[in-house]
């Protein structure tokens, strides 16, 4: 699948505080040694979820241990108190928040990197010696294009489009003009979102995964973006926008398929508040609300493949329908419990 990222304004994201690399520069001393490095992750955070999925796909539980952090940061600045000693040891008089994710060096007690894309690449290249190739040779540019597409065409576009669903506008000198400009911007953002989903829908109708027959890093990136879209952003779109986003059966069937994979669904923290999974404030400076609980059932598309049938993103039934990821994770757990019960009976 060939992808071209949409042309939109990039979102404002804080620069990573540390960007060391494993094995990238001999002068850094960060050699690829099993059990030397440790991940500090909050799976309720999108960057942490991406790293956690990659870590599971590569089977690195022994080579690179993981310390799980609370879903809700416990510091007023949005950081984690548990990470403060690492930040203090790594930068003299560091005054910023102690944010996750963090890749630390147990030998020195210091931080190697807080930049999620670098972390996932270093884990795959220096510790992923098994049969899983998340960054296939010659496909790096395509994976980078998917990363930009997800960041700009899905996450950023969905958040800006949500301003229309919430009815929020930015105060200005001319209220009416500002409201019109805000509505126009939200409409343009929704067009960008739908255009991106359309490109992905077309590609997934021809192959099971983004770059062919095997899961790669591009699929991890897209799946986390879809989780955010379904569990967070959809609650701030109007009913028509939700219906149009749901009208991509191949894309949502793909999302459900990956959610049933233990490395994906097994890492979800659906009980954590989504304030920890999105930027600190949504449109108008307000935090997003949490997903609605309930009971959802997958439906069959005309082609006979399992899909959401629009339920996963149906605003009119959001109070009684689980999102696709929650329904799939629960179903997978129930099947596992049933198999265990049958084995004990034998």
Tab-separated table of C-alpha atoms in Angstrom:
chain	number	residue	atom	x	y	z
A	1	UNK	CA	0.000	0.000	0.000
A	2	UNK	CA	1.418	3.359	-1.009
A	3	UNK	CA	0.503	6.202	1.345
A	4	UNK	CA	0.814	9.948	1.037
A	5	UNK	CA	0.272	12.009	4.196
A	6	UNK	CA	-2.392	14.731	3.950
A	7	UNK	CA	-1.327	18.356	3.820
A	8	UNK	CA	-2.486	19.869	7.083
A	9	UNK	CA	-0.907	21.971	9.801
A	10	UNK	CA	1.062	19.803	12.254
A	11	UNK	CA	-0.226	19.656	15.827
A	12	UNK	CA	1.702	21.383	18.571
A	13	UNK	CA	3.501	18.677	20.558
A	14	UNK	CA	6.069	19.112	23.324
A	15	UNK	CA	9.592	18.281	22.218
A	16	UNK	CA	11.032	15.149	23.867
A	17	UNK	CA	13.321	15.995	26.753
A	18	UNK	CA	15.809	13.209	25.935
A	19	UNK	CA	16.662	11.589	22.611
A	20	UNK	CA	19.498	9.154	23.188
A	21	UNK	CA	19.712	6.074	20.976
A	22	UNK	CA	20.657	2.480	21.686
A	23	UNK	CA	23.621	1.406	19.558
A	24	UNK	CA	23.345	4.551	17.422
A	25	UNK	CA	26.542	6.243	18.567
A	26	UNK	CA	29.388	4.373	20.258
A	27	UNK	CA	30.347	7.512	22.154
A	28	UNK	CA	27.033	7.450	24.025
A	29	UNK	CA	27.876	4.122	25.646
A	30	UNK	CA	24.330	2.837	25.078
A	31	UNK	CA	25.206	-0.618	23.819
A	32	UNK	CA	22.493	-3.155	23.061
A	33	UNK	CA	22.736	-5.384	26.139
A	34	UNK	CA	19.744	-7.507	27.273
A	35	UNK	CA	18.217	-6.483	30.624
A	36	UNK	CA	20.254	-3.287	30.749
A	37	UNK	CA	17.353	-1.044	29.754
A	38	UNK	CA	13.901	-0.579	31.246
A	39	UNK	CA	10.663	0.904	29.901
A	40	UNK	CA	8.410	3.070	32.049
A	41	UNK	CA	4.995	3.124	30.402
A	42	UNK	CA	1.415	4.139	30.982
A	43	UNK	CA	-0.661	2.155	28.448
A	44	UNK	CA	-3.428	4.748	28.881
A	45	UNK	CA	-1.133	7.140	26.997
A	46	UNK	CA	-1.037	6.728	23.171
A	47	UNK	CA	2.766	6.836	22.972
A	48	UNK	CA	3.013	4.331	25.828
A	49	UNK	CA	0.458	2.068	24.156
A	50	UNK	CA	2.436	2.076	20.900
A	51	UNK	CA	5.638	1.096	22.700
A	52	UNK	CA	3.816	-1.553	24.754
A	53	UNK	CA	2.374	-3.178	21.618
A	54	UNK	CA	5.776	-3.212	19.895
A	55	UNK	CA	7.363	-4.628	23.059
A	56	UNK	CA	4.794	-7.455	23.106
A	57	UNK	CA	5.075	-8.213	19.389
A	58	UNK	CA	8.848	-8.557	19.768
A	59	UNK	CA	8.559	-10.695	22.926
A	60	UNK	CA	10.943	-8.541	24.982
A	61	UNK	CA	9.643	-9.254	28.491
A	62	UNK	CA	13.016	-10.657	29.556
A	63	UNK	CA	15.324	-8.517	27.410
A	64	UNK	CA	13.766	-5.190	28.380
A	65	UNK	CA	11.582	-5.177	31.524
A	66	UNK	CA	8.597	-2.838	31.769
A	67	UNK	CA	7.512	-0.770	34.746
A	68	UNK	CA	3.852	0.189	34.442
A	69	UNK	CA	2.852	3.642	35.644
A	70	UNK	CA	-0.552	4.794	36.903
A	71	UNK	CA	-3.026	5.828	34.228
A	72	UNK	CA	-3.445	9.203	35.921
A	73	UNK	CA	-0.236	11.225	36.487
A	74	UNK	CA	0.125	12.067	40.170
A	75	UNK	CA	1.943	15.405	39.849
A	76	UNK	CA	0.203	18.785	39.364
A	77	UNK	CA	2.254	19.433	36.208
A	78	UNK	CA	1.027	16.223	34.572
A	79	UNK	CA	4.137	14.198	35.337
A	80	UNK	CA	4.764	11.045	37.348
A	81	UNK	CA	6.412	11.257	40.780
A	82	UNK	CA	7.914	7.805	40.177
A	83	UNK	CA	9.916	9.201	37.240
A	84	UNK	CA	11.194	12.313	38.999
A	85	UNK	CA	14.427	10.674	40.316
A	86	UNK	CA	15.295	9.571	36.762
A	87	UNK	CA	14.741	13.060	35.373
A	88	UNK	CA	16.729	14.681	38.187
A	89	UNK	CA	19.614	12.256	37.644
A	90	UNK	CA	19.588	12.814	33.888
A	91	UNK	CA	19.460	16.624	33.681
A	92	UNK	CA	20.874	19.164	36.141
A	93	UNK	CA	18.106	21.345	37.623
A	94	UNK	CA	15.458	19.848	35.322
A	95	UNK	CA	12.265	21.858	35.911
A	96	UNK	CA	9.847	20.286	33.428
A	97	UNK	CA	7.265	17.560	34.123
A	98	UNK	CA	8.469	13.975	34.531
A	99	UNK	CA	6.520	12.584	31.591
A	100	UNK	CA	6.151	9.051	30.272
A	101	UNK	CA	7.150	7.148	28.219
A	102	UNK	CA	10.744	6.717	29.356
A	103	UNK	CA	13.486	4.335	28.294
A	104	UNK	CA	16.034	4.250	31.114
A	105	UNK	CA	19.444	2.695	31.608
A	106	UNK	CA	19.544	0.553	34.760
A	107	UNK	CA	23.358	0.626	34.751
A	108	UNK	CA	23.592	4.407	35.094
A	109	UNK	CA	20.165	5.171	36.570
A	110	UNK	CA	19.592	7.765	33.847
A	111	UNK	CA	17.190	8.320	30.970
A	112	UNK	CA	18.163	7.237	27.466
A	113	UNK	CA	15.122	8.545	25.583
A	114	UNK	CA	11.605	9.898	25.959
A	115	UNK	CA	10.941	9.912	22.209
A	116	UNK	CA	8.536	7.077	21.376
A	117	UNK	CA	9.394	6.654	17.638
A	118	UNK	CA	13.110	6.317	18.453
A	119	UNK	CA	12.368	3.883	21.275
A	120	UNK	CA	10.269	1.540	19.134
A	121	UNK	CA	12.844	1.550	16.333
A	122	UNK	CA	15.736	0.823	18.687
A	123	UNK	CA	13.847	-2.022	20.351
A	124	UNK	CA	13.027	-3.582	16.980
A	125	UNK	CA	16.493	-3.189	15.485
A	126	UNK	CA	18.652	-4.193	18.448
A	127	UNK	CA	16.486	-6.634	20.403
A	128	UNK	CA	13.968	-7.936	17.856
A	129	UNK	CA	16.075	-10.787	16.539
A	130	UNK	CA	13.176	-13.237	16.231
A	131	UNK	CA	10.840	-13.798	13.318
A	132	UNK	CA	8.950	-10.517	13.684
A	133	UNK	CA	10.199	-7.719	11.418
A	134	UNK	CA	8.296	-4.570	12.338
A	135	UNK	CA	10.464	-2.332	10.149
A	136	UNK	CA	10.929	-4.308	6.907
A	137	UNK	CA	13.946	-3.390	4.831
A	138	UNK	CA	13.107	-0.777	2.225
A	139	UNK	CA	9.729	0.168	3.778
A	140	UNK	CA	10.921	2.794	6.268
A	141	UNK	CA	9.678	5.741	4.189
A	142	UNK	CA	6.218	4.175	3.954
A	143	UNK	CA	6.103	3.610	7.710
A	144	UNK	CA	7.101	7.231	8.296
A	145	UNK	CA	4.358	8.340	5.910
A	146	UNK	CA	1.806	6.336	7.908
A	147	UNK	CA	3.065	7.951	11.127
A	148	UNK	CA	2.516	11.417	9.645
A	149	UNK	CA	-0.852	10.398	8.233
A	150	UNK	CA	-2.046	9.160	11.625
A	151	UNK	CA	-0.741	12.192	13.510
A	152	UNK	CA	-2.083	14.797	11.107
A	153	UNK	CA	-4.877	13.146	9.166
A	154	UNK	CA	-6.518	11.254	12.051
A	155	UNK	CA	-5.538	12.457	15.527
A	156	UNK	CA	-5.071	16.168	14.836
A	157	UNK	CA	-7.917	16.350	12.305
A	158	UNK	CA	-10.343	14.508	14.609
A	159	UNK	CA	-9.550	16.812	17.509
A	160	UNK	CA	-10.082	19.943	15.395
A	161	UNK	CA	-13.247	18.505	13.852
A	162	UNK	CA	-14.585	17.914	17.357
A	163	UNK	CA	-14.977	21.633	17.926
A	164	UNK	CA	-18.106	21.526	15.763
A	165	UNK	CA	-19.594	18.665	17.799
A	166	UNK	CA	-19.005	20.455	21.099
A	167	UNK	CA	-20.271	23.791	19.851
A	168	UNK	CA	-17.178	25.467	21.287
A	169	UNK	CA	-15.492	28.423	19.612
A	170	UNK	CA	-12.518	30.527	20.503
A	171	UNK	CA	-13.447	33.935	21.884
A	172	UNK	CA	-12.512	36.816	19.624
A	173	UNK	CA	-13.230	40.448	18.866
A	174	UNK	CA	-16.079	39.568	16.501
A	175	UNK	CA	-18.038	36.676	17.944
A	176	UNK	CA	-20.054	35.874	14.822
A	177	UNK	CA	-17.005	35.914	12.549
A	178	UNK	CA	-15.063	33.739	14.961
A	179	UNK	CA	-17.904	31.225	15.139
A	180	UNK	CA	-18.095	31.040	11.337
A	181	UNK	CA	-14.325	30.650	11.060
A	182	UNK	CA	-14.390	27.961	13.739
A	183	UNK	CA	-17.132	26.045	11.935
A	184	UNK	CA	-15.261	26.308	8.632
A	185	UNK	CA	-12.089	25.033	10.262
A	186	UNK	CA	-13.942	22.104	11.830
A	187	UNK	CA	-15.505	21.250	8.457
A	188	UNK	CA	-12.110	21.310	6.762
A	189	UNK	CA	-10.671	19.120	9.531
A	190	UNK	CA	-13.506	16.620	9.121
A	191	UNK	CA	-12.847	16.512	5.364
A	192	UNK	CA	-9.193	15.773	6.096
A	193	UNK	CA	-10.167	13.016	8.537
A	194	UNK	CA	-12.604	11.386	6.129
A	195	UNK	CA	-10.144	11.646	3.253
A	196	UNK	CA	-7.479	9.904	5.324
A	197	UNK	CA	-9.870	7.142	6.391
A	198	UNK	CA	-10.923	6.698	2.761
A	199	UNK	CA	-7.339	6.152	1.630
A	200	UNK	CA	-6.793	3.606	4.388
A	201	UNK	CA	-10.092	1.863	3.611
A	202	UNK	CA	-9.075	1.437	-0.003
A	203	UNK	CA	-5.678	0.037	0.901
A	204	UNK	CA	-7.048	-2.427	3.451
A	205	UNK	CA	-9.579	-3.778	0.972
A	206	UNK	CA	-6.635	-5.160	-1.028
A	207	UNK	CA	-4.437	-6.555	1.777
A	208	UNK	CA	-4.954	-7.643	5.397
A	209	UNK	CA	-2.399	-5.171	6.770
A	210	UNK	CA	-1.115	-1.783	5.690
A	211	UNK	CA	2.084	-2.951	3.998
A	212	UNK	CA	1.083	-6.428	2.933
A	213	UNK	CA	0.577	-9.804	4.574
A	214	UNK	CA	2.431	-9.234	7.852
A	215	UNK	CA	1.926	-6.893	10.824
A	216	UNK	CA	4.490	-4.116	10.925
A	217	UNK	CA	5.092	-0.856	12.792
A	218	UNK	CA	2.683	0.984	10.475
A	219	UNK	CA	-0.172	-1.204	11.751
A	220	UNK	CA	0.722	-0.404	15.358
A	221	UNK	CA	0.648	3.306	14.557
A	222	UNK	CA	-2.706	3.149	12.770
A	223	UNK	CA	-4.355	0.900	15.365
A	224	UNK	CA	-3.496	3.239	18.244
A	225	UNK	CA	-4.831	6.187	16.216
A	226	UNK	CA	-8.085	4.292	15.618
A	227	UNK	CA	-8.362	3.444	19.316
A	228	UNK	CA	-8.093	7.162	20.073
A	229	UNK	CA	-10.633	8.019	17.403
A	230	UNK	CA	-13.140	5.453	18.663
A	231	UNK	CA	-12.727	5.836	22.420
A	232	UNK	CA	-12.100	9.577	22.661
A	233	UNK	CA	-12.651	11.773	19.628
A	234	UNK	CA	-15.947	10.308	18.431
A	235	UNK	CA	-17.716	11.648	21.510
A	236	UNK	CA	-17.046	15.176	20.262
A	237	UNK	CA	-18.273	14.751	16.715
A	238	UNK	CA	-21.853	15.408	15.693
A	239	UNK	CA	-24.135	12.537	14.663
A	240	UNK	CA	-23.587	12.982	10.918
A	241	UNK	CA	-19.812	13.068	11.301
A	242	UNK	CA	-19.897	9.917	13.442
A	243	UNK	CA	-21.998	8.144	10.803
A	244	UNK	CA	-19.557	9.121	8.053
A	245	UNK	CA	-16.536	8.013	10.078
A	246	UNK	CA	-18.262	4.682	10.750
A	247	UNK	CA	-18.816	4.139	7.025
A	248	UNK	CA	-15.446	2.406	6.532
A	249	UNK	CA	-16.202	-1.286	7.195
A	250	UNK	CA	-12.812	-2.628	6.079
A	251	UNK	CA	-10.971	-0.218	8.371
A	252	UNK	CA	-13.008	-1.018	11.487
A	253	UNK	CA	-12.943	-4.773	10.782
A	254	UNK	CA	-9.144	-4.447	10.617
A	255	UNK	CA	-9.164	-2.608	13.954
A	256	UNK	CA	-11.232	-5.364	15.564
A	257	UNK	CA	-8.925	-8.021	14.126
A	258	UNK	CA	-5.884	-6.406	15.699
A	259	UNK	CA	-7.703	-5.819	18.992
A	260	UNK	CA	-8.187	-9.596	19.222
A	261	UNK	CA	-4.409	-10.096	18.990
A	262	UNK	CA	-2.914	-10.462	22.513
A	263	UNK	CA	-0.094	-8.016	21.774
A	264	UNK	CA	-2.642	-5.337	20.902
A	265	UNK	CA	-5.794	-5.874	22.961
A	266	UNK	CA	-3.843	-7.242	25.906
A	267	UNK	CA	-2.131	-3.884	26.362
A	268	UNK	CA	-5.233	-1.712	26.435
A	269	UNK	CA	-6.101	0.210	29.588
A	270	UNK	CA	-9.754	0.936	28.889
A	271	UNK	CA	-10.541	1.636	32.527
A	272	UNK	CA	-8.046	4.477	32.717
A	273	UNK	CA	-9.463	7.961	32.199
A	274	UNK	CA	-8.915	9.188	28.643
A	275	UNK	CA	-7.482	12.418	30.025
A	276	UNK	CA	-4.293	10.353	30.207
A	277	UNK	CA	-4.646	9.205	26.585
A	278	UNK	CA	-5.039	12.579	24.882
A	279	UNK	CA	-3.488	16.016	25.210
A	280	UNK	CA	-4.284	17.626	28.550
A	281	UNK	CA	-7.091	19.703	27.096
A	282	UNK	CA	-9.439	19.222	24.186
A	283	UNK	CA	-11.182	21.884	22.115
A	284	UNK	CA	-11.831	25.017	24.124
A	285	UNK	CA	-9.418	23.921	26.855
A	286	UNK	CA	-11.794	21.243	28.191
A	287	UNK	CA	-10.762	17.648	28.874
A	288	UNK	CA	-12.391	14.904	26.848
A	289	UNK	CA	-14.977	12.643	28.513
A	290	UNK	CA	-14.523	8.933	29.087
A	291	UNK	CA	-16.050	6.256	26.806
A	292	UNK	CA	-19.616	5.197	27.533
A	293	UNK	CA	-20.024	1.736	29.082
A	294	UNK	CA	-22.502	-0.822	27.825
A	295	UNK	CA	-22.704	-3.929	25.665
A	296	UNK	CA	-21.798	-4.121	21.976
A	297	UNK	CA	-22.021	-6.874	19.386
A	298	UNK	CA	-20.085	-7.099	16.127
A	299	UNK	CA	-22.095	-7.409	12.935
A	300	UNK	CA	-21.307	-8.969	9.574
A	301	UNK	CA	-20.633	-6.821	6.532
A	302	UNK	CA	-22.019	-7.792	3.119
A	303	UNK	CA	-18.742	-9.468	2.289
A	304	UNK	CA	-19.154	-11.759	5.286
A	305	UNK	CA	-16.225	-10.346	7.232
A	306	UNK	CA	-16.694	-9.290	10.791
A	307	UNK	CA	-17.019	-5.527	11.233
A	308	UNK	CA	-18.537	-2.950	13.477
A	309	UNK	CA	-21.436	-2.312	11.118
A	310	UNK	CA	-21.309	1.261	12.324
A	311	UNK	CA	-22.045	0.302	15.923
A	312	UNK	CA	-18.547	1.101	17.131
A	313	UNK	CA	-19.025	4.698	16.051
A	314	UNK	CA	-22.776	5.233	16.325
A	315	UNK	CA	-23.500	8.279	18.458
A	316	UNK	CA	-27.199	7.421	18.839
A	317	UNK	CA	-26.318	4.153	20.589
A	318	UNK	CA	-23.159	5.298	22.376
A	319	UNK	CA	-24.790	4.978	25.785
A	320	UNK	CA	-25.566	1.305	25.219
A	321	UNK	CA	-22.687	0.191	22.984
A	322	UNK	CA	-19.113	-0.601	23.904
A	323	UNK	CA	-16.426	0.652	21.572
A	324	UNK	CA	-14.943	-1.959	19.255
A	325	UNK	CA	-11.796	-2.388	21.324
A	326	UNK	CA	-13.595	-2.959	24.638
A	327	UNK	CA	-16.029	-5.462	23.088
A	328	UNK	CA	-13.209	-7.403	21.434
A	329	UNK	CA	-11.043	-7.506	24.549
A	330	UNK	CA	-13.942	-8.716	26.683
A	331	UNK	CA	-14.871	-11.371	24.113
A	332	UNK	CA	-11.261	-12.585	23.937
A	333	UNK	CA	-11.070	-12.805	27.740
A	334	UNK	CA	-14.366	-14.701	27.936
A	335	UNK	CA	-13.159	-17.221	25.340
A	336	UNK	CA	-9.936	-17.702	27.309
A	337	UNK	CA	-11.852	-18.322	30.547
A	338	UNK	CA	-14.110	-20.839	28.776
A	339	UNK	CA	-11.120	-22.773	27.380
A	340	UNK	CA	-9.546	-22.846	30.836
A	341	UNK	CA	-12.798	-24.128	32.391
A	342	UNK	CA	-13.026	-26.908	29.776
A	343	UNK	CA	-9.410	-27.913	30.390
A	344	UNK	CA	-10.007	-28.161	34.142
A	345	UNK	CA	-13.135	-30.246	33.550
A	346	UNK	CA	-11.092	-32.747	31.563
